[in-house]
Coordinates of C-alpha atoms and ligand atoms in Angstrom, one line a residue:
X282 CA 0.3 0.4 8.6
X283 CA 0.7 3.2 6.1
X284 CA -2.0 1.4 3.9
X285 CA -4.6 0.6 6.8
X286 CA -4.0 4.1 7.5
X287 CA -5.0 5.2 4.2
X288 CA -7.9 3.3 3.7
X289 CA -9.0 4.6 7.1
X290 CA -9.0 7.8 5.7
X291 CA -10.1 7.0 2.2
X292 CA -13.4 5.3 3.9
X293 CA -13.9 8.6 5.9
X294 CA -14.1 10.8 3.4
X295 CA -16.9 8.6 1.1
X296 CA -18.6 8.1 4.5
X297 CA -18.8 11.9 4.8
X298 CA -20.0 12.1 0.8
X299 CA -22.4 10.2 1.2
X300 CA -23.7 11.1 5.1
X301 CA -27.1 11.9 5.2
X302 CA -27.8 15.7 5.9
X303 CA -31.1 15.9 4.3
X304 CA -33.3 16.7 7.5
X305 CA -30.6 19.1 8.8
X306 CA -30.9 22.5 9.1
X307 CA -28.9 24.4 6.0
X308 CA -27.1 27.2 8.3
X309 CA -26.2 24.6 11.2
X310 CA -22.4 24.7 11.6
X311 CA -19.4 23.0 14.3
X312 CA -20.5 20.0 13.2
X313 CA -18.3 18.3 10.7
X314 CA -15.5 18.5 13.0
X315 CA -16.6 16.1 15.4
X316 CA -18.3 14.3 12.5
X317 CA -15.4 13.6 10.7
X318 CA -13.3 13.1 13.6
X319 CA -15.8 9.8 14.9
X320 CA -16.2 8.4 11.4
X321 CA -11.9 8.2 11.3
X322 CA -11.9 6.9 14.5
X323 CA -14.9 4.4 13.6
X324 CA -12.6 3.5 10.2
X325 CA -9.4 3.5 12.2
X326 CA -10.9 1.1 14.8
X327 CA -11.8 -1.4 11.6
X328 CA -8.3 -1.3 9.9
X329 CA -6.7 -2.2 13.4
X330 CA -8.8 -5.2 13.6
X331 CA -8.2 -6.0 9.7
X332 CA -4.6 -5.3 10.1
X333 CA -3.7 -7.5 13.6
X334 CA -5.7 -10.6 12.4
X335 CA -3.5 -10.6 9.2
X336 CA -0.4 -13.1 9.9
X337 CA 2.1 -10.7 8.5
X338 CA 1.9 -7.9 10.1
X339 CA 4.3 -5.4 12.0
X340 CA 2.7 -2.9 15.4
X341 CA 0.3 -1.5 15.1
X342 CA 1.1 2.5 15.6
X343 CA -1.4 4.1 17.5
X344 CA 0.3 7.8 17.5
X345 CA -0.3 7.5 13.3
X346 CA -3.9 8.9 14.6
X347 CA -3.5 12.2 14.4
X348 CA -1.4 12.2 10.8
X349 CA -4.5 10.6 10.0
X350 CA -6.7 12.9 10.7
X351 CA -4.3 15.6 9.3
X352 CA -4.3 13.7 5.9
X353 CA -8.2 13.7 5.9
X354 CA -8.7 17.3 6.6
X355 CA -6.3 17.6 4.0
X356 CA -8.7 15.5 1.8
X357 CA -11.3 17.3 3.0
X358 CA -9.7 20.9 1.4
X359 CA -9.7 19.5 -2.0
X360 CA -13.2 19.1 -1.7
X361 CA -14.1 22.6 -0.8
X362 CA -11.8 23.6 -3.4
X363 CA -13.3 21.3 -6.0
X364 CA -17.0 22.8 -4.9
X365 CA -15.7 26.6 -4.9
X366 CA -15.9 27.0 -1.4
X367 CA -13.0 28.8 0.1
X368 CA -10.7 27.4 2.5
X369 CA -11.7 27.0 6.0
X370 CA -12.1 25.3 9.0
X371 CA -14.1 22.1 9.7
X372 CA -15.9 23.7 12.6
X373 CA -17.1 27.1 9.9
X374 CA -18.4 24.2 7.6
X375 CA -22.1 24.7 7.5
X376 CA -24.6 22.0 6.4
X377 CA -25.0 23.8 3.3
X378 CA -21.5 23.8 2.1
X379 CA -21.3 20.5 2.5
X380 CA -24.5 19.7 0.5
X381 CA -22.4 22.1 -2.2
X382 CA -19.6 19.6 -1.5
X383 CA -22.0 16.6 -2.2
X384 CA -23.3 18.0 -4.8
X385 CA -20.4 17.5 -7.0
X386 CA -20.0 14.0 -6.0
X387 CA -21.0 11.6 -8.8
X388 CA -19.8 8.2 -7.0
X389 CA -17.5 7.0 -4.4
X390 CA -15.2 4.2 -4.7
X391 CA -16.5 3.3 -7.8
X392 CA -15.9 0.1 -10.2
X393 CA -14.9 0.9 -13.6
X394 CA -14.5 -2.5 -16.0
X395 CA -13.2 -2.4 -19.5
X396 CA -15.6 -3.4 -22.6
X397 CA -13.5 -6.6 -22.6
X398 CA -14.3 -7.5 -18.9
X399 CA -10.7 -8.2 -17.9
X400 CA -9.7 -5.1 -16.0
X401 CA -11.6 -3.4 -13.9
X402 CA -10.2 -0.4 -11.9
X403 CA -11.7 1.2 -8.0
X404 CA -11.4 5.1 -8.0
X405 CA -12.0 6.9 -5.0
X406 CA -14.0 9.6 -5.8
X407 CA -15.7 10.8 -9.6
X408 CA -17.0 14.2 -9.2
X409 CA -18.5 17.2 -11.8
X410 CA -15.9 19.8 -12.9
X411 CA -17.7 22.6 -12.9
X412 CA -14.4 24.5 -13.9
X413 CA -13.7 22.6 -17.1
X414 CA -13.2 24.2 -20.1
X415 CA -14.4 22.2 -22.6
X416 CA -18.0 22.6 -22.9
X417 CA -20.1 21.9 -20.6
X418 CA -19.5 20.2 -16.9
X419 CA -16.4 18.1 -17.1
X420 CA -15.7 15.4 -14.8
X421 CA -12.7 14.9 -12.9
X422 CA -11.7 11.0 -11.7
X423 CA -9.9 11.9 -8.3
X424 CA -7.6 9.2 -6.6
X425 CA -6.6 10.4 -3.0
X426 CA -3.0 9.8 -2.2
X427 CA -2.0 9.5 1.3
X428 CA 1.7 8.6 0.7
X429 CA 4.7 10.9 0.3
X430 CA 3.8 13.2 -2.5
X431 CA 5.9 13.1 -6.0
X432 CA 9.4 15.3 -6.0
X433 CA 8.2 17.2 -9.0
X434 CA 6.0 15.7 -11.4
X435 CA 3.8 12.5 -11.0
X436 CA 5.2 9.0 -10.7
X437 CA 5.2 7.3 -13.6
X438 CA 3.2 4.3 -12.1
X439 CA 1.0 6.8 -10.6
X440 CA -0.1 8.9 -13.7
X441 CA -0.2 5.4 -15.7
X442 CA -2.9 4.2 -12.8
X443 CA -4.8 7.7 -13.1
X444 CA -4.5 7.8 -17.1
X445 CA -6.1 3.8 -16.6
X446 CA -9.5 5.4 -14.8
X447 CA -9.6 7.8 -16.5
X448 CA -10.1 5.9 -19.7
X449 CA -11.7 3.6 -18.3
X450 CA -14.3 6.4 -17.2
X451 CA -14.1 7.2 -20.9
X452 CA -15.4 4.1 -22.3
X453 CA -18.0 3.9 -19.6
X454 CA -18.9 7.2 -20.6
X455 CA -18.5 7.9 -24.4
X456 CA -20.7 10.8 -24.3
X457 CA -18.4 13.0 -21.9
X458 CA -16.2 15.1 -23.3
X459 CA -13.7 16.1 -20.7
X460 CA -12.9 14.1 -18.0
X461 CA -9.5 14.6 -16.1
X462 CA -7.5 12.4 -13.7
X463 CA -5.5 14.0 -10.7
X464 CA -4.0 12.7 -8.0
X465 CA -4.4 14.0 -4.5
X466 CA -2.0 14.2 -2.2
X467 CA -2.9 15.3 1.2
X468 CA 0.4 15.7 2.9
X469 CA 1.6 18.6 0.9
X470 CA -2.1 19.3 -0.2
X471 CA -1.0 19.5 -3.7
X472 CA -3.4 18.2 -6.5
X473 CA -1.1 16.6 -9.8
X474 CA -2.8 16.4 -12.8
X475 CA -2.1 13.1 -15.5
X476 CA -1.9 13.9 -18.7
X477 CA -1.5 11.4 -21.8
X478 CA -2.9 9.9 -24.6
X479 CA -4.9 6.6 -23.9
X480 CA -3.4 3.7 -22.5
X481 CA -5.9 0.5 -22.6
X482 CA -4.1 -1.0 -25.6
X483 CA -1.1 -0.8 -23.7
X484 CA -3.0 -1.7 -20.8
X485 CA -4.3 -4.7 -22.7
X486 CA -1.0 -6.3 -23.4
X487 CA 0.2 -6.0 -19.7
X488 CA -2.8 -8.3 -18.8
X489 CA -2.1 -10.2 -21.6
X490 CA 2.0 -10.8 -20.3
X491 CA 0.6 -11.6 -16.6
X492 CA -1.3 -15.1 -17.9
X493 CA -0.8 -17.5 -15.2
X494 CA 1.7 -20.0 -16.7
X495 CA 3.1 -23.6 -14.8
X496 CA 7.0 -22.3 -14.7
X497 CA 7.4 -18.7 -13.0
X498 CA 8.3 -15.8 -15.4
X499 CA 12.3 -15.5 -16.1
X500 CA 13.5 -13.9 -13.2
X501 CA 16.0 -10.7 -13.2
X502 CA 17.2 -9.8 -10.5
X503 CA 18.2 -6.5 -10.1
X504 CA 18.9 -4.0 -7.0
X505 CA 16.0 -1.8 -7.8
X506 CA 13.5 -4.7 -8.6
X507 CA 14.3 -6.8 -5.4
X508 CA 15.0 -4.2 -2.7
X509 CA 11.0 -3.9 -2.0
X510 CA 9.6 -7.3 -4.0
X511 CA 7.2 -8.6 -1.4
X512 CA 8.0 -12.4 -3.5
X513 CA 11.2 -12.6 -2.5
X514 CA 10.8 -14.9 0.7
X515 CA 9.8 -17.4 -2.2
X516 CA 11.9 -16.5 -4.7
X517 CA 15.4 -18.5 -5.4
X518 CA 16.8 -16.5 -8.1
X519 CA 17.4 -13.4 -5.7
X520 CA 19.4 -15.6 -3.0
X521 CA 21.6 -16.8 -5.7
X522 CA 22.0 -13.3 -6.7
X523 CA 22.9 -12.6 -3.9
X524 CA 25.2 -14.9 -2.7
X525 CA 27.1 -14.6 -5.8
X526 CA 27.6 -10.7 -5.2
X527 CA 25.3 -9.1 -7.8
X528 CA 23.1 -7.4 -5.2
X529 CA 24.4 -5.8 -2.2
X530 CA 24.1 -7.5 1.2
X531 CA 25.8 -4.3 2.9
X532 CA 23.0 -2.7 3.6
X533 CA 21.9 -1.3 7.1
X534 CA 18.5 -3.1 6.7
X535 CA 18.6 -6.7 4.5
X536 CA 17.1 -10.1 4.4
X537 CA 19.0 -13.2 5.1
X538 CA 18.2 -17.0 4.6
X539 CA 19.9 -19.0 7.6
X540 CA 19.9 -21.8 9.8
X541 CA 18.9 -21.0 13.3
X542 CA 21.6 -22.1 15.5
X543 CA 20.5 -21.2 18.9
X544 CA 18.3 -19.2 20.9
X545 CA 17.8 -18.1 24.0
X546 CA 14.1 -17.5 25.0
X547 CA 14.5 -15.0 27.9
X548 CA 17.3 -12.4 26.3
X549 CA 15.8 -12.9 22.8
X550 CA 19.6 -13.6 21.4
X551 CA 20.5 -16.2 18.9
X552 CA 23.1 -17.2 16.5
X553 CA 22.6 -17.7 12.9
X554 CA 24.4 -19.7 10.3
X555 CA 23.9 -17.5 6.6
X556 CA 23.1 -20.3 3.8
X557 CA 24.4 -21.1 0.5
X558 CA 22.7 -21.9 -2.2
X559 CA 23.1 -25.0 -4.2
X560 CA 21.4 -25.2 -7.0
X561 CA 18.9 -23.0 -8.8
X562 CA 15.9 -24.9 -7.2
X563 CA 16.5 -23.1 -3.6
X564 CA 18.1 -26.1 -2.1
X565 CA 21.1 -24.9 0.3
X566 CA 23.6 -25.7 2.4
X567 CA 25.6 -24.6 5.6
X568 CA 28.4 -22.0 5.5
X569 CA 31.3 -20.6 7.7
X570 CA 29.4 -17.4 7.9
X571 CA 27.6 -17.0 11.8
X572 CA 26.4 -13.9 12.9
X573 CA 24.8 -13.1 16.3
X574 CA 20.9 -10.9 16.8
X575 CA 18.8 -9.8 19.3
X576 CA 15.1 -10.1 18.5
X577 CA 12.3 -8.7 20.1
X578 CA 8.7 -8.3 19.9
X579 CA 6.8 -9.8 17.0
X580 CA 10.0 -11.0 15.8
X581 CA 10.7 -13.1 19.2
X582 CA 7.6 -14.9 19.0
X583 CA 7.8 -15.9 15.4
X584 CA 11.0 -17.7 16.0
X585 CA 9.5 -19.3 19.2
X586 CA 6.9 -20.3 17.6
X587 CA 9.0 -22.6 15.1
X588 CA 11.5 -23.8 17.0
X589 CA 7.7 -25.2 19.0
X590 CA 6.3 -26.2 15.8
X591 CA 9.8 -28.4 15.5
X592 CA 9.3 -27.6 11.9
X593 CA 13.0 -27.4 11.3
X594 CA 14.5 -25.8 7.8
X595 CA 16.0 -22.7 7.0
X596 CA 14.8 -19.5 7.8
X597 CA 14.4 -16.0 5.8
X598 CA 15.1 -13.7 7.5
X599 CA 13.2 -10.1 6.7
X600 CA 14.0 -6.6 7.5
X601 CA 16.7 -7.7 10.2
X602 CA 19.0 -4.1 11.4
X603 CA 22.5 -4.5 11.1
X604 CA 24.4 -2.4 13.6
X605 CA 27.8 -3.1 13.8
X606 CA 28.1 -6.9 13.6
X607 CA 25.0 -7.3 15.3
X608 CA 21.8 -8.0 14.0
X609 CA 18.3 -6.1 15.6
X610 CA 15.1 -8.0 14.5
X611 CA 11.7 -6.5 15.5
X612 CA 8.1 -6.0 14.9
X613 CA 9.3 -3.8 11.6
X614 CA 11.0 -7.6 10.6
X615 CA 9.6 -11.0 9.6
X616 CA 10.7 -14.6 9.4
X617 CA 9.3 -17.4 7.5
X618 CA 10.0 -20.6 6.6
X619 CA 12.5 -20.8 3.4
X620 CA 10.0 -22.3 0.7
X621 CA 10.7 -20.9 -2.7
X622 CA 8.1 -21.8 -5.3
X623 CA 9.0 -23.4 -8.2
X624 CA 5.6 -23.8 -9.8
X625 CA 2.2 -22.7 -10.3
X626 CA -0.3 -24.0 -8.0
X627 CA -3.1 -23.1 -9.9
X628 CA -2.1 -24.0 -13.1
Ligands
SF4_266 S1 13.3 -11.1 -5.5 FE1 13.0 -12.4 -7.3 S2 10.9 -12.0 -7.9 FE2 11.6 -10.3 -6.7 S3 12.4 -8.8 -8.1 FE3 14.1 -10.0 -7.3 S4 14.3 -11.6 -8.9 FE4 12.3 -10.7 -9.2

């Protein structure tokens, strides 16, 4: 939700770089307000499609609308700022400051690839630096954050993808002497600049390490690397871990790979048996361990819809709420089939 949301906005704002003003008259103003506002709601409206017709996917939040549109007048500010325009309003925006805003806009979610061909990099916005220092107009490759803003400094991942553009930029662009990447944030409206030496070498090698290969890469397990891994409904290693207590299964929200004992379709309450594993190959079997849930929504039908599909198997279980010694599943959890892969299947 947080990333449809984000490319809503991130759509928005090259919509309203590149709109067309050319016929308009320069000192027209109360316009971009209702402007902007119909070209989020046009992009919003395309995300909600894109994100229901995905299979995984939680509800979609409707009240996000209006963070939204905070986020992109947010956006919007850096702009001005960027242009030397002062901060103001969308309805005191005439035509004119926004052809000074276009003005600086080189590109809009522009492709960058390396010499080599093998990475290539989409940065939102590239625009003229009419501030720089260092001779002549700079450029400045902006990436517009929509997420919770850093603590203090940058992320590291974050100033290692803005230091990536940039260079990239760079070798596009030999000739340009100063180029600076920054980072956008639009919920605290703070811009964060990357600094650093360049990283395609270093780049380079990463692309190298990430060679598709028959066996999966050596897995290691750890509390920070599987909290969030998106690969672990397919990934042995981490049940083992789990089971054999090296990760914590105490958690208020935490995955689980069962055996569906029983349901009942009109409450939406079941029993679960947890799993063991067997082997390091994902194979399991039963255990003493049962626990009892209530699902609802999204959650609900997916179980429904296996127990109709008589597919049979164990389950993992995503996301599921533990209150208590009773287990909430919803539209924020997921279940799928327990299938870990063991091998490439493009190799
Ligand atoms: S779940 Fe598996 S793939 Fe994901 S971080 Fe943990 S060990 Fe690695």
């Amino acid at each position: 939700m947080a990333a449809s949301s984000g490319t809503a906005i991130h759509n928005t704002v090259e919509d309203l770089c590149n709109l067309d003003i050319s016929d308009r008259d320069e000192g027209e103003m109360g316009w971009l307000h209702s402007t902007a506002r119909e070209a989020l709601e046009r992009n919003w409206k395309a995300e909600r499609q894109e994100f229901l017709g995905t299979p995984r996917h939680p509800r979609w939040k409707s009240e996000m609308f209006s963070k939204a549109h905070d986020g992109l007048i947010g956006a919007l500010g850096f702009l001005f700022e960027k242009a030397g325009l002062s901060k103001r309003e969308l309805s005191e925006v005439s035509i004119q400051s926004w052809r000074q805003v276009q003005d600086i806009v080189l590109e809009t979610e522009a492709t960058l690839e390396s010499d080599c061909g093998r990475m290539m990099g989409r940065l939102d916005l590239l625009l003229l630096d009419p501030s720089s220092s260092e001779g002549g107009v700079g450029w400045i490759v902006a990436d517009l954050k929509t997420g919770r803003p850093p603590r203090s400094g940058l992320d590291e991942k974050v100033r290692r993808q803005l230091l990536f553009y940039r260079d990239l930029a760079k070798q596009r662009s030999p000739e340009q002497n100063s180029i600076t990447a920054e980072g956008w944030y639009s919920s605290n409206e703070t811009i964060y600049v990357a600094h650093g030496p360049s990283i395609l070498e270093e780049a380079i090698d990463a692309w190298e390490s990430m060679k598709v290969t028959e066996e999966p890469f050596q897995a290691t397990p750890s509390e920070s690397a599987c909290s969030f891994c998106d690969w672990k409904a397919w990934c042995p290693d981490w049940w083992i871990s789990r089971s054999e207590g090296l990760l914590d299964g105490s958690r208020m929200f935490r995955d689980e790979v069962t055996e569906l004992v029983r349901l009942d379709h009109d409450s939406g309450a079941a029993l679960f048996e947890r799993t063991t594993p067997t082997d390091q190959e994902g194979s399991l079997e039963g255990s003493d361990y049962r626990f009892g849930a209530i699902l609802k929504g999204k959650a609900l039908e997916q179980i429904k819809q296996f127990e109709q599909d008589e597919s049979g198997g164990y389950l993992f279980l995503g996301s599921v709420r533990v209150d208590g010694t009773i287990v909430h599943m919803g539209d924020w959890s997921e279940i799928l089939p327990w299938a870990p892969l063991l091998k490439s299947t493009s190799y």
